[in-house]
Tab-separated table of C-alpha atoms in Angstrom:
chain	number	residue	atom	x	y	z
A	1	MET	CA	-31.670	33.875	-10.615
A	2	LYS	CA	-30.827	33.266	-7.094
A	3	LYS	CA	-28.187	35.821	-6.313
A	4	ASP	CA	-24.912	34.400	-4.690
A	5	ILE	CA	-21.780	35.166	-3.954
A	6	ALA	CA	-20.513	34.720	-7.284
A	7	TYR	CA	-22.603	37.149	-8.567
A	8	LEU	CA	-22.203	39.691	-5.961
A	9	GLN	CA	-18.483	39.060	-7.025
A	10	THR	CA	-18.972	39.312	-10.993
A	11	LYS	CA	-20.797	43.059	-10.187
A	12	LYS	CA	-17.784	44.154	-8.013
A	13	GLN	CA	-15.642	43.059	-11.417
A	14	GLN	CA	-17.865	44.702	-13.584
A	15	HIS	CA	-18.242	47.943	-11.442
A	16	GLN	CA	-21.804	47.635	-10.908
A	17	PRO	CA	-23.011	48.854	-7.486
A	18	ILE	CA	-24.287	46.610	-5.263
A	19	THR	CA	-27.653	47.531	-3.139
A	20	VAL	CA	-28.158	46.315	0.215
A	21	LEU	CA	-30.832	47.042	2.578
A	22	THR	CA	-31.771	45.507	6.314
A	23	CYS	CA	-35.118	44.206	6.679
A	24	TYR	CA	-37.378	43.184	9.662
A	25	ASP	CA	-40.271	41.376	8.398
A	26	TYR	CA	-42.281	39.212	5.788
A	27	PRO	CA	-43.977	42.373	4.051
A	28	THR	CA	-40.620	44.292	3.915
A	29	ALA	CA	-38.706	41.355	2.292
A	30	CYS	CA	-41.533	40.515	-0.447
A	31	MET	CA	-41.278	44.547	-1.691
A	32	GLN	CA	-36.935	44.315	-1.424
A	33	ASP	CA	-36.960	41.310	-3.436
A	34	ALA	CA	-39.403	42.722	-5.996
A	35	ALA	CA	-37.351	45.909	-6.170
A	36	GLU	CA	-34.281	43.353	-6.881
A	37	ILE	CA	-32.257	44.616	-4.032
A	38	ASP	CA	-29.299	42.242	-4.446
A	39	ILE	CA	-28.688	41.551	-0.637
A	40	VAL	CA	-31.642	41.612	1.794
A	41	PHE	CA	-29.894	42.005	5.287
A	42	VAL	CA	-31.224	40.959	8.350
A	43	GLY	CA	-29.285	43.427	10.925
A	44	ASP	CA	-28.971	43.173	14.391
A	45	SER	CA	-30.400	46.989	14.110
A	46	VAL	CA	-33.743	45.281	14.428
A	47	GLY	CA	-33.048	45.556	18.549
A	48	THR	CA	-33.112	49.454	18.099
A	49	ASN	CA	-35.352	49.647	15.456
A	50	ILE	CA	-37.923	47.289	15.734
A	51	LEU	CA	-37.782	45.521	19.428
A	52	GLY	CA	-37.251	48.773	21.344
A	53	TYR	CA	-33.731	48.112	22.834
A	54	LYS	CA	-31.668	50.501	23.894
A	55	SER	CA	-28.350	49.159	21.720
A	56	GLU	CA	-27.627	46.164	19.582
A	57	MET	CA	-25.907	44.351	22.596
A	58	GLU	CA	-29.424	43.463	23.948
A	59	VAL	CA	-30.582	41.657	20.743
A	60	THR	CA	-30.221	37.613	21.340
A	61	MET	CA	-30.322	34.509	18.563
A	62	ALA	CA	-33.641	34.009	19.488
A	63	ASP	CA	-34.475	37.583	18.317
A	64	MET	CA	-32.571	37.459	15.262
A	65	LEU	CA	-33.871	33.678	14.010
A	66	HIS	CA	-37.466	34.879	14.719
A	67	HIS	CA	-36.812	37.828	12.141
A	68	LEU	CA	-34.924	35.609	9.736
A	69	LYS	CA	-37.457	33.448	9.376
A	70	ALA	CA	-39.831	35.883	8.525
A	71	VAL	CA	-37.945	37.489	6.077
A	72	ARG	CA	-36.905	34.265	4.474
A	73	ARG	CA	-40.441	33.550	3.377
A	74	GLY	CA	-40.634	37.050	1.417
A	75	VAL	CA	-37.225	36.618	-0.283
A	76	THR	CA	-36.873	34.499	-3.701
A	77	TYR	CA	-33.882	35.904	-5.592
A	78	ALA	CA	-31.859	38.020	-2.772
A	79	TYR	CA	-28.558	36.942	-1.055
A	80	LEU	CA	-29.930	36.622	2.374
A	81	LEU	CA	-27.635	37.930	4.862
A	82	VAL	CA	-28.132	37.889	8.692
A	83	ASP	CA	-26.079	39.279	11.681
A	84	MET	CA	-24.461	37.197	14.487
A	85	PRO	CA	-25.853	38.846	17.516
A	86	TYR	CA	-23.486	40.173	20.138
A	87	ALA	CA	-21.977	37.482	22.157
A	88	SER	CA	-22.840	34.437	19.485
A	89	ASP	CA	-19.249	34.185	18.260
A	90	ARG	CA	-17.019	34.244	21.005
A	91	ASN	CA	-15.248	31.096	19.792
A	92	THR	CA	-14.869	28.917	16.946
A	93	LYS	CA	-17.369	26.187	18.151
A	94	GLN	CA	-19.870	28.714	19.198
A	95	ALA	CA	-19.817	30.678	16.042
A	96	VAL	CA	-19.967	27.533	13.722
A	97	ALA	CA	-22.850	26.063	15.464
A	98	ASN	CA	-24.758	29.466	15.805
A	99	ALA	CA	-23.726	30.206	11.986
A	100	ASN	CA	-25.471	26.732	11.258
A	101	VAL	CA	-28.743	27.840	12.992
A	102	PHE	CA	-29.002	30.238	10.567
A	103	LEU	CA	-28.150	28.642	7.636
A	104	ASP	CA	-30.628	25.915	8.638
A	105	ASN	CA	-33.229	28.561	8.531
A	106	GLY	CA	-32.577	29.852	5.194
A	107	ALA	CA	-29.670	32.416	5.673
A	108	ASP	CA	-27.233	32.542	2.701
A	109	GLY	CA	-24.377	34.037	4.825
A	110	ILE	CA	-23.436	35.534	8.071
A	111	LYS	CA	-22.131	38.709	8.838
A	112	LEU	CA	-19.613	39.419	11.973
A	113	GLU	CA	-18.337	42.135	13.379
A	114	GLY	CA	-14.495	42.813	14.402
A	115	GLY	CA	-11.057	43.104	13.137
A	116	THR	CA	-7.639	40.666	13.334
A	117	GLU	CA	-9.367	39.438	16.457
A	118	LYS	CA	-12.098	37.780	14.369
A	119	ILE	CA	-9.735	35.997	11.891
A	120	PRO	CA	-9.901	32.497	13.919
A	121	ILE	CA	-13.495	32.823	13.846
A	122	VAL	CA	-13.588	33.539	10.185
A	123	THR	CA	-11.181	30.806	9.385
A	124	ALA	CA	-13.510	28.061	10.768
A	125	LEU	CA	-16.364	29.408	9.288
A	126	THR	CA	-15.010	29.250	5.856
A	127	GLU	CA	-13.814	25.818	6.287
A	128	GLN	CA	-17.329	24.758	7.276
A	129	GLY	CA	-18.309	26.371	3.589
A	130	ILE	CA	-19.972	29.368	5.156
A	131	ASP	CA	-20.198	32.421	3.592
A	132	VAL	CA	-18.730	34.969	5.758
A	133	CYS	CA	-19.118	38.974	5.610
A	134	THR	CA	-16.535	41.073	7.957
A	135	HIS	CA	-17.505	44.412	9.243
A	136	ILE	CA	-14.568	46.896	10.388
A	137	GLY	CA	-14.727	50.863	11.323
A	138	HIS	CA	-17.635	51.363	13.220
A	139	ASN	CA	-18.855	48.524	15.020
A	140	PRO	CA	-22.199	48.789	17.261
A	141	GLN	CA	-21.313	45.735	18.807
A	142	ILE	CA	-18.158	46.748	19.889
A	143	HIS	CA	-18.594	51.068	20.012
A	144	GLY	CA	-22.150	51.209	21.091
A	145	THR	CA	-24.312	54.016	19.570
A	146	ARG	CA	-21.724	56.652	19.372
A	147	ALA	CA	-20.752	56.674	15.637
A	148	SER	CA	-17.275	58.447	15.177
A	149	THR	CA	-15.396	57.946	11.563
A	150	HIS	CA	-12.563	56.023	11.501
A	151	GLY	CA	-9.603	56.288	9.462
A	152	LYS	CA	-8.518	59.992	9.838
A	153	THR	CA	-4.902	59.556	11.420
A	154	VAL	CA	-2.373	57.561	9.154
A	155	ALA	CA	-1.736	55.206	11.853
A	156	LYS	CA	-5.641	54.255	12.023
A	157	ALA	CA	-6.031	54.041	8.190
A	158	LYS	CA	-3.208	51.649	8.078
A	159	GLU	CA	-4.569	49.402	10.746
A	160	LEU	CA	-8.078	49.713	8.620
A	161	ILE	CA	-6.007	48.835	5.527
A	162	GLN	CA	-4.409	45.897	7.092
A	163	THR	CA	-7.432	44.532	9.029
A	164	ALA	CA	-9.597	44.402	5.920
A	165	SER	CA	-6.666	42.384	3.942
A	166	ALA	CA	-6.367	39.734	6.722
A	167	LEU	CA	-10.015	38.997	7.037
A	168	GLU	CA	-9.990	38.573	3.412
A	169	ASN	CA	-6.856	36.378	3.314
A	170	ALA	CA	-8.985	34.467	6.489
A	171	GLY	CA	-11.949	33.605	4.175
A	172	ALA	CA	-14.197	36.656	4.292
A	173	LYS	CA	-16.702	36.833	0.814
A	174	LEU	CA	-17.700	40.296	1.930
A	175	ILE	CA	-16.994	43.538	3.594
A	176	VAL	CA	-18.758	46.175	5.481
A	177	LEU	CA	-16.712	49.506	5.503
A	178	GLU	CA	-18.738	51.527	8.321
A	179	LYS	CA	-17.823	55.248	8.956
A	180	ILE	CA	-14.645	55.202	7.688
A	181	THR	CA	-13.384	57.781	5.705
A	182	GLU	CA	-13.997	57.841	1.969
A	183	GLU	CA	-10.574	57.667	0.717
A	184	ILE	CA	-9.485	55.214	3.000
A	185	SER	CA	-12.350	53.177	1.737
A	186	GLN	CA	-11.830	53.540	-1.819
A	187	ILE	CA	-8.145	52.115	-1.022
A	188	ILE	CA	-9.584	49.371	0.704
A	189	THR	CA	-11.979	48.586	-2.347
A	190	ASP	CA	-9.369	48.652	-4.570
A	191	THR	CA	-7.029	46.523	-2.482
A	192	LEU	CA	-9.370	43.594	-2.171
A	193	ASP	CA	-10.588	41.006	-4.658
A	194	ILE	CA	-13.914	40.975	-2.378
A	195	PRO	CA	-16.674	43.424	-2.641
A	196	THR	CA	-17.164	46.000	-0.131
A	197	ILE	CA	-20.055	47.334	1.237
A	198	GLY	CA	-20.430	50.893	2.674
A	199	ILE	CA	-22.399	52.933	5.442
A	200	GLY	CA	-21.235	56.152	5.954
A	201	SER	CA	-17.769	55.511	4.303
A	202	GLY	CA	-18.268	57.235	1.054
A	203	ARG	CA	-19.069	56.629	-2.800
A	204	TYR	CA	-16.507	54.440	-4.032
A	205	CYS	CA	-17.152	51.232	-2.033
A	206	ASP	CA	-18.668	48.439	-4.270
A	207	GLY	CA	-21.680	48.595	-2.579
A	208	GLN	CA	-24.163	50.864	-0.299
A	209	VAL	CA	-26.492	49.389	2.760
A	210	LEU	CA	-28.649	51.693	4.727
A	211	VAL	CA	-31.336	50.901	7.440
A	212	ILE	CA	-34.681	50.775	5.898
A	213	ASN	CA	-36.160	52.692	8.773
A	214	ASP	CA	-33.722	55.312	7.640
A	215	ILE	CA	-34.696	55.916	4.231
A	216	LEU	CA	-38.797	55.581	5.279
A	217	GLY	CA	-38.032	57.891	7.526
A	218	ILE	CA	-39.193	56.295	10.463
A	219	GLY	CA	-37.325	58.072	13.108
A	220	THR	CA	-33.984	60.443	12.871
A	221	PRO	CA	-31.655	59.048	10.130
A	222	PHE	CA	-27.930	59.443	10.713
A	223	ARG	CA	-26.231	62.335	8.374
A	224	HIS	CA	-24.853	59.650	6.247
A	225	ALA	CA	-28.358	57.762	5.377
A	226	LYS	CA	-30.872	59.798	2.714
A	227	ARG	CA	-34.544	59.639	3.619
A	228	TYR	CA	-36.440	58.724	0.256
A	229	GLN	CA	-40.001	58.514	2.172
A	230	ASP	CA	-42.060	60.789	5.232
A	231	TYR	CA	-43.337	57.094	6.495
A	232	SER	CA	-43.781	58.255	10.022
A	233	GLN	CA	-45.678	61.744	9.119
A	234	LEU	CA	-47.957	59.546	6.409
A	235	THR	CA	-48.661	56.954	8.878
A	236	LEU	CA	-49.667	59.275	11.640
A	237	GLU	CA	-52.080	61.119	9.415
A	238	ALA	CA	-53.488	58.041	8.132
A	239	ILE	CA	-53.892	56.471	11.967
A	240	CYS	CA	-55.698	60.231	13.085
A	241	GLN	CA	-57.986	59.855	9.877
A	242	TYR	CA	-59.159	56.814	11.204
A	243	LYS	CA	-59.732	57.691	14.365
A	244	GLN	CA	-61.659	60.423	13.315
A	245	GLU	CA	-63.921	58.499	11.197
A	246	VAL	CA	-64.547	55.670	13.350
A	247	GLU	CA	-65.377	58.870	16.420
A	248	ASN	CA	-67.870	60.719	13.512
A	249	GLY	CA	-69.370	57.593	12.184
A	250	ASP	CA	-68.053	57.789	8.877
A	251	PHE	CA	-65.976	54.171	9.213
A	252	PRO	CA	-67.407	51.933	8.383
A	253	THR	CA	-69.873	52.279	5.635
A	254	ASP	CA	-72.162	50.104	3.397
A	255	ALA	CA	-68.759	49.355	1.383
A	256	ASN	CA	-67.118	48.083	4.359
A	257	VAL	CA	-69.899	45.448	5.412
A	258	VAL	CA	-71.273	42.079	4.326
A	259	HIS	CA	-75.086	41.768	4.159
A	260	ILE	CA	-77.045	38.191	5.215
A	261	ALA	CA	-79.997	37.835	2.274
A	262	ALA	CA	-83.157	39.492	3.008
A	263	ASP	CA	-85.161	36.247	2.964
A	264	LYS	CA	-82.613	34.550	5.469
A	265	LEU	CA	-82.869	37.525	7.622
A	266	ALA	CA	-86.895	37.539	7.520
A	267	ARG	CA	-86.709	33.993	8.687
A	268	ILE	CA	-84.090	34.641	11.793
A	269	GLN	CA	-86.155	37.542	13.103
A	270	LYS	CA	-89.199	34.830	12.625
A	271	TRP	CA	-86.917	32.770	14.706
A	272	LEU	CA	-86.418	35.048	17.382
A	273	GLU	CA	-90.167	36.108	18.049
A	274	ALA	CA	-90.638	32.552	18.370
A	275	GLU	CA	-88.218	32.124	21.179
A	276	ARG	CA	-89.331	35.010	23.240
């Protein structure tokens, strides 16, 4: 069954955790779909994790579209979410146009960053029937890579709670809570009817999202992430072994080659002799 917003809403109501992972390519999408991840998310973190950019602010619509298309080919059942990259949703007309480009290329919904200033954008997208996931707390497109925890003061906590409610009222179907104190994230989760997806925001969100590179051990994960595999070390060892075997003449072996039939080889050799 293809997962949709109604499916995710039911999981919240039944207190079943929602699983979300970033994804940037076809083979990873196939694996995430096979693992029954609920939301496969083409995040603008593709810029720093895959494309070598210094920040998410360098990511373009063309970058996101390229990776969305690749991931779309590998997803059958998961809900496919894609980030609106930096400066792609500055006004309602631009946001609707760019969001529709993503939907036309297989996205089920779009995610955008920001607080109450994005209410007109969320409203306009919702009126067009577009699923919107909002994102508050630490916003990489706004705050950069220096992530600090939000919601530590009474004033900031109130602001976050009020912003989350306002975005829901504007039509948001999901909301990401990034780097928000656990207690305030719990209050937001209990207050809203829409699912909350936490990243570095504690244990009480309706779901959790992590960057695929972090859980695989590609690079150094943040404190809020958990490394489930040492991909970097295992891959380096494999590359070094390949290099050594080629240099030592241990690869390829007879098992890695294809032979021509002996009688045909004899005919080729006879032909070569005649050509000399």
